[in-house]
mmCIF file of C-alpha atoms in Angstrom:
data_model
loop_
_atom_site.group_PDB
_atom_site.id
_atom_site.type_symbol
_atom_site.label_atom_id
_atom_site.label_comp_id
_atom_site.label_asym_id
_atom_site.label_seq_id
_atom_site.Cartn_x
_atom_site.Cartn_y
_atom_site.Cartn_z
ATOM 1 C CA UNK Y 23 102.245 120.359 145.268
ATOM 2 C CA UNK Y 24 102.843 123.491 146.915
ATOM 3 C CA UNK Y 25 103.297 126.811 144.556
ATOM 4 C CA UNK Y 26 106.663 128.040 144.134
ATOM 5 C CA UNK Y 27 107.074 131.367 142.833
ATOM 6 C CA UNK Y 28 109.041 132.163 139.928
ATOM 7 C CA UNK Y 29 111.875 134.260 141.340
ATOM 8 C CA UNK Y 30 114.388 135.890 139.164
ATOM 9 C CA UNK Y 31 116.656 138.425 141.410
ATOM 10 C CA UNK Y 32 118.949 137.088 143.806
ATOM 11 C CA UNK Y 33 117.660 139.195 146.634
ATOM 12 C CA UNK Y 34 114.430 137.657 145.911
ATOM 13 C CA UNK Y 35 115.603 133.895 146.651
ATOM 14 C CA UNK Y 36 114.306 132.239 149.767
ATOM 15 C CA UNK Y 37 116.564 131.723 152.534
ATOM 16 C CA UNK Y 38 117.921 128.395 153.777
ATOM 17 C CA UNK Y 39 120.012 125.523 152.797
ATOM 18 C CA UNK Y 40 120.412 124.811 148.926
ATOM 19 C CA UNK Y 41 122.412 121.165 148.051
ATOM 20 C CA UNK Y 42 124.013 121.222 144.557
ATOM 21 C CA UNK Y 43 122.419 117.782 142.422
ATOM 22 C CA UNK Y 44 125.186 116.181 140.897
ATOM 23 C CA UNK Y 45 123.367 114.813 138.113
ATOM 24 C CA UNK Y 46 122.182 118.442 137.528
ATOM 25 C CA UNK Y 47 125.057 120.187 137.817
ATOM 26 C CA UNK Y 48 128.280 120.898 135.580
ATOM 27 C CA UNK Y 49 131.910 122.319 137.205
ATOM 28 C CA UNK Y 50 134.122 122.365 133.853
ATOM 29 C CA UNK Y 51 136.787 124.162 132.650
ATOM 30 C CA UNK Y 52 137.960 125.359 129.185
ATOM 31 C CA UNK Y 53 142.101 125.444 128.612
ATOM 32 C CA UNK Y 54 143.854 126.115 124.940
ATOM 33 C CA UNK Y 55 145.454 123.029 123.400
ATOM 34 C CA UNK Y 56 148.180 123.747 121.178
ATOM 35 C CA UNK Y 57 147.429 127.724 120.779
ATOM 36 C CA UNK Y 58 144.942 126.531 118.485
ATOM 37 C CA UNK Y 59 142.136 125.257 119.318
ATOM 38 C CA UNK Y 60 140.395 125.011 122.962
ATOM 39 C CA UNK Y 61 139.305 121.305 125.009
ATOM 40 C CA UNK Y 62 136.736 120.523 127.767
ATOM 41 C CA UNK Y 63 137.016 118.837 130.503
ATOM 42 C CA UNK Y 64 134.420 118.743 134.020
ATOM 43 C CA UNK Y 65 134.322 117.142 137.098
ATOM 44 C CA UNK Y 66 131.891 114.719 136.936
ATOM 45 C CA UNK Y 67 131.708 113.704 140.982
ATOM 46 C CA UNK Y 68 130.624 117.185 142.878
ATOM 47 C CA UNK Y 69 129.213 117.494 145.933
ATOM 48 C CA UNK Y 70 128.153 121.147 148.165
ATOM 49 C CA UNK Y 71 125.299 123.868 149.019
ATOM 50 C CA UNK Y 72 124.849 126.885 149.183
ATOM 51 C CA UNK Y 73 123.532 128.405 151.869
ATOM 52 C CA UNK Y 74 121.228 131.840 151.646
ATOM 53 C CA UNK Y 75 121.064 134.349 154.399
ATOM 54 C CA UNK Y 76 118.443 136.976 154.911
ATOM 55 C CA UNK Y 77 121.257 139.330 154.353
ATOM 56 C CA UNK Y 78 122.389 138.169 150.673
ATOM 57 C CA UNK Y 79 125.976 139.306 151.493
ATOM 58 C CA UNK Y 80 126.188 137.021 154.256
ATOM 59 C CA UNK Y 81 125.121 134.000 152.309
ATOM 60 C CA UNK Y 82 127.945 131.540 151.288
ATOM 61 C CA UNK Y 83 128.735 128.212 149.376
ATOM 62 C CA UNK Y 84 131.221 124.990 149.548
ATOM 63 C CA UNK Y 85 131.990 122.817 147.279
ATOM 64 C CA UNK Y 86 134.228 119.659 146.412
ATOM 65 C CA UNK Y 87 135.110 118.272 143.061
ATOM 66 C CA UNK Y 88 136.466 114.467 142.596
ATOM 67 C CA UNK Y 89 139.981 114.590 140.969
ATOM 68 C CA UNK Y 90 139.075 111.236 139.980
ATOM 69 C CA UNK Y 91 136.043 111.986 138.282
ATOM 70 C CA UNK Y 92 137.741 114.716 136.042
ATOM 71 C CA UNK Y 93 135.801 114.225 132.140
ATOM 72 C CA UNK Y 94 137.794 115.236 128.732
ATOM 73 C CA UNK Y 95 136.380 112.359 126.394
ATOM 74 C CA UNK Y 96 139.721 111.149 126.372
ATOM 75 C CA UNK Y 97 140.647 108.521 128.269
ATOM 76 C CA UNK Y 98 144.288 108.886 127.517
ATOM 77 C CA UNK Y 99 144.416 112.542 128.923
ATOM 78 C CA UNK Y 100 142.001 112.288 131.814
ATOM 79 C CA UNK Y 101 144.238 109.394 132.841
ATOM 80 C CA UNK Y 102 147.499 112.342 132.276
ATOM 81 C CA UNK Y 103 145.067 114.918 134.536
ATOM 82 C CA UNK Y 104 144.913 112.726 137.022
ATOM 83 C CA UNK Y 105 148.857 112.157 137.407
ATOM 84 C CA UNK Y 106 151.314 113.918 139.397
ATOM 85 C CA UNK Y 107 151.929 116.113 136.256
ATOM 86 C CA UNK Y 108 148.843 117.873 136.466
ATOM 87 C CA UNK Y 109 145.648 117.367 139.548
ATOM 88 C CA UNK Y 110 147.586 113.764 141.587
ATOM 89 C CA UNK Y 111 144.369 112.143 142.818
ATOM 90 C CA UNK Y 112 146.124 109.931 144.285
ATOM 91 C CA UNK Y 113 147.823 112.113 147.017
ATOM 92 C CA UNK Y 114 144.982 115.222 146.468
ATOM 93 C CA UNK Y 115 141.957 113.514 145.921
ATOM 94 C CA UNK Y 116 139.923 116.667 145.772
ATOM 95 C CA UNK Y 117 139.561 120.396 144.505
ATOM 96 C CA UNK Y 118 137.139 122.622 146.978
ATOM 97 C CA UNK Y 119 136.128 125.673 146.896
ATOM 98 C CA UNK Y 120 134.797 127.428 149.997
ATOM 99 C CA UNK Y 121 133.477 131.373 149.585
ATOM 100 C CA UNK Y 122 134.455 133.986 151.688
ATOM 101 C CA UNK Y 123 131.645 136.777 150.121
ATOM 102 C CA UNK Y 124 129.364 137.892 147.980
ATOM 103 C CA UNK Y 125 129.360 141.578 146.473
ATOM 104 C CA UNK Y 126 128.126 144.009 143.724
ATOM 105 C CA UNK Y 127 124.637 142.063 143.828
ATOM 106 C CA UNK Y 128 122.759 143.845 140.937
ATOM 107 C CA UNK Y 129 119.478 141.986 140.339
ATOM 108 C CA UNK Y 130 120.537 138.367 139.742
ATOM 109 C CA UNK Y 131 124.299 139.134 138.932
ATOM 110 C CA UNK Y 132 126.934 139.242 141.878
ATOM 111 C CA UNK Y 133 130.561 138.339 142.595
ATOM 112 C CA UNK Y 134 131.098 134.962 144.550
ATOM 113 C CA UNK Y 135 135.165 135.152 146.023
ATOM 114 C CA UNK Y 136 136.342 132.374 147.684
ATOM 115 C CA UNK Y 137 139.235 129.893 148.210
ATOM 116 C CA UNK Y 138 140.488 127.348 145.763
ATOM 117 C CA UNK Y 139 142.283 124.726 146.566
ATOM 118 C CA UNK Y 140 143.937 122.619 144.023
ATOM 119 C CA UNK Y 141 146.988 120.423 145.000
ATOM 120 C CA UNK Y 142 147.135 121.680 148.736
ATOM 121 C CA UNK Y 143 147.444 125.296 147.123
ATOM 122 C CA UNK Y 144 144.744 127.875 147.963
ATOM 123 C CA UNK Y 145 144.290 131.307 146.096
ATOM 124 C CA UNK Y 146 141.497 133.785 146.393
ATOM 125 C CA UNK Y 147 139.233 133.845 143.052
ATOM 126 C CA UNK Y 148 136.312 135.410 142.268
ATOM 127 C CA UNK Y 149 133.426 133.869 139.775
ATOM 128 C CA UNK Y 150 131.185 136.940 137.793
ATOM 129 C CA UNK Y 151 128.351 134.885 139.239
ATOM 130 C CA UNK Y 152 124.711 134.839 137.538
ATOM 131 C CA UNK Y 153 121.338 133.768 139.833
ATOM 132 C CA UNK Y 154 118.944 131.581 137.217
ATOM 133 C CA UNK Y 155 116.243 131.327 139.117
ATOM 134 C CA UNK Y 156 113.839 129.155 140.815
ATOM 135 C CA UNK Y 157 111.665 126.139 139.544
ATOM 136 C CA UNK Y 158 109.799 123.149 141.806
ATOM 137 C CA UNK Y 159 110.830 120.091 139.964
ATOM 138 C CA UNK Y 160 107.859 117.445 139.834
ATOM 139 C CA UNK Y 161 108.901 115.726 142.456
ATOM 140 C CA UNK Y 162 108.270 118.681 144.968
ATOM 141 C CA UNK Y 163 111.742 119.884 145.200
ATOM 142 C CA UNK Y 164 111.885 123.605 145.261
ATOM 143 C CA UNK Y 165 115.693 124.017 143.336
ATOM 144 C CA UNK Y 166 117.842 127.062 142.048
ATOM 145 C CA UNK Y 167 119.991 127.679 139.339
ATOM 146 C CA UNK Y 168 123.328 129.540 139.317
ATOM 147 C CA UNK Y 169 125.760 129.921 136.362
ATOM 148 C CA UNK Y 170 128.947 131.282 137.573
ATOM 149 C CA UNK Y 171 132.778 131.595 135.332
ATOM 150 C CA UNK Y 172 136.613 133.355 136.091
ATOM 151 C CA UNK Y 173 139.686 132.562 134.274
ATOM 152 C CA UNK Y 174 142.728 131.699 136.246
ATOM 153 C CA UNK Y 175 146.358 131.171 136.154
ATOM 154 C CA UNK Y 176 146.704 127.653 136.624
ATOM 155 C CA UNK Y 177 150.201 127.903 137.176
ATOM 156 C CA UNK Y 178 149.185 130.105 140.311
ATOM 157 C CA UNK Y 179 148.107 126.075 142.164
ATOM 158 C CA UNK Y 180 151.331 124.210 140.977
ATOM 159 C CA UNK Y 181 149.831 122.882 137.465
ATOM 160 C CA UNK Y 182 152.892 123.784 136.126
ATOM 161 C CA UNK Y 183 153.473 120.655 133.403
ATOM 162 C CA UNK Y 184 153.617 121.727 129.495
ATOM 163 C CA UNK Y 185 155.563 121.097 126.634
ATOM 164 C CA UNK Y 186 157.053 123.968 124.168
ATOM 165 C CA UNK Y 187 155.670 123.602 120.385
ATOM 166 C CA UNK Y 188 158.419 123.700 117.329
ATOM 167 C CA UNK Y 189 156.289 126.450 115.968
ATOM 168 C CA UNK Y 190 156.404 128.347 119.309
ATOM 169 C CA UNK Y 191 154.437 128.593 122.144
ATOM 170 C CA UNK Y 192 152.982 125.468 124.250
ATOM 171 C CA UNK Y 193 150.951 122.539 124.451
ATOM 172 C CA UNK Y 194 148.692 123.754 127.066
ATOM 173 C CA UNK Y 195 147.631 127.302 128.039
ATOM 174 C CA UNK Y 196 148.428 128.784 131.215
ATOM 175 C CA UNK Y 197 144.842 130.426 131.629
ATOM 176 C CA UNK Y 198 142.083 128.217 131.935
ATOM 177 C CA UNK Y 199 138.505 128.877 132.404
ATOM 178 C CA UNK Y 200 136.409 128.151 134.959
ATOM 179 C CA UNK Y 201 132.638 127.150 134.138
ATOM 180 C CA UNK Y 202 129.781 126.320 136.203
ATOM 181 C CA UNK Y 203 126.174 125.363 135.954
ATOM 182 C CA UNK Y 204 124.157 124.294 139.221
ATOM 183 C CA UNK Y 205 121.302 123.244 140.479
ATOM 184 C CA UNK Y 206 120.912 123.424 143.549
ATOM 185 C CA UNK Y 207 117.526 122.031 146.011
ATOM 186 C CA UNK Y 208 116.274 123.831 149.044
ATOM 187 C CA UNK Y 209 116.301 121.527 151.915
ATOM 188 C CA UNK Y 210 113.102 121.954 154.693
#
C-alpha cells in the first residue's frame, strides 16, 4: 500500500481523473409534500467523474442519473416519478449534469455551475459545493469525497404536475432540493 496523504483543501487534491462509485455515492433530492411535511427520493443508478486540473478552476465534472432508478420507498410514487407527469423514463431515460466552472474556491468550499438537463430541458445551476477529502480505501484505491446541494425551481425543466389542496396550497412543492454525496476514485 502506497501512503496517501490526508488532504483537506480543494487546492490541495491531486490532479487527474476521479470516477464517482455508485455504491458510494448518493444524488437525492428533498421536495415538500402537502406543505407539511418534506419526502426523499435519490437516484439510485449514477454514473460520472470528475476530473481535476492543475488549475482548480479549470477542473470539471459529468454526471448521469437513471430516471429509472429514481428511490422514494414508495413503490406507488416512484412508479408516478417515472411517468410522463413528472421525469418520463421512458422517452428521457436520463438526468445529466455537465459543469461549466468552478469559482469562489475558499479552502475546501467552492461553487460547481453547470447544466441540468431534465426532460430535454437544460438550465444553468449552481451547487454551494463542499471538498471532503481524501482517504485510500483498503483495496488501494486512492478516492475523494464531495458533498455538494442548490434548490431549484422544478417547474423551470417542465415538472409541472401538482394537485391544489382544499386547505390551500399544493400537493407538491415547486422548490426542491438538490443533495449530493460522492465518492469518487482516482484512476492511474
Amino acid at each position: 500500500m502506497t501512503d496517501v496523504t490526508t488532504t483537506t483543501a480543494l487546492t490541495e487534491l491531486a490532479a487527474g481523473t476521479y470516477v464517482i462509485d455508485p455504491s458510494h455515492s448518493e444524488v437525492g433530492f428533498v421536495a415538500r409534500h402537502a406543505m407539511v411535511t418534506k419526502v426523499r427520493g435519490y437516484f439510485r443508478e449514477i454514473d460520472g467523474a470528475i476530473t481535476i486540473a492543475d488549475d482548480i478552476a479549470a477542473s470539471s465534472a459529468k454526471a448521469a442519473m437513471k430516471v429509472d432508478s429514481v428511490d422514494t420507498g414508495a413503490a406507488d410514487r416512484d412508479g408516478h416519478l417515472k411517468s410522463a407527469d413528472f421525469f418520463d423514463a421512458e422517452n428521457h431515460p436520463e438526468i445529466t449534469f455537465v459543469s461549466t466552472g468552478v469559482s469562489n474556491v475558499s479552502g475546501n468550499e467552492f461553487d460547481l455551475t453547470g447544466d441540468l438537463t431534465i426532460l430535454g430541458v437544460t438550465k444553468p445551476v449552481t451547487l454551494k459545493a463542499e471538498f471532503d477529502g481524501t482517504a485510500q480505501d483498503p483495496f488501494g484505491n486512492v478516492r475523494a469525497g464531495f458533498t455538494a446541494s442548490t434548490v431549484v425551481e422544478r417547474e423551470d425543466w417542465g415538472l409541472t404536475w401538482n394537485a391544489a389542496l382544499e386547505t390551500g396550497g399544493v400537493l407538491v412543492s415547486k422548490k426542491i432540493t438538490l443533495n449530493l454525496e460522492i465518492s469518487a476514485i482516482k484512476q492511474a
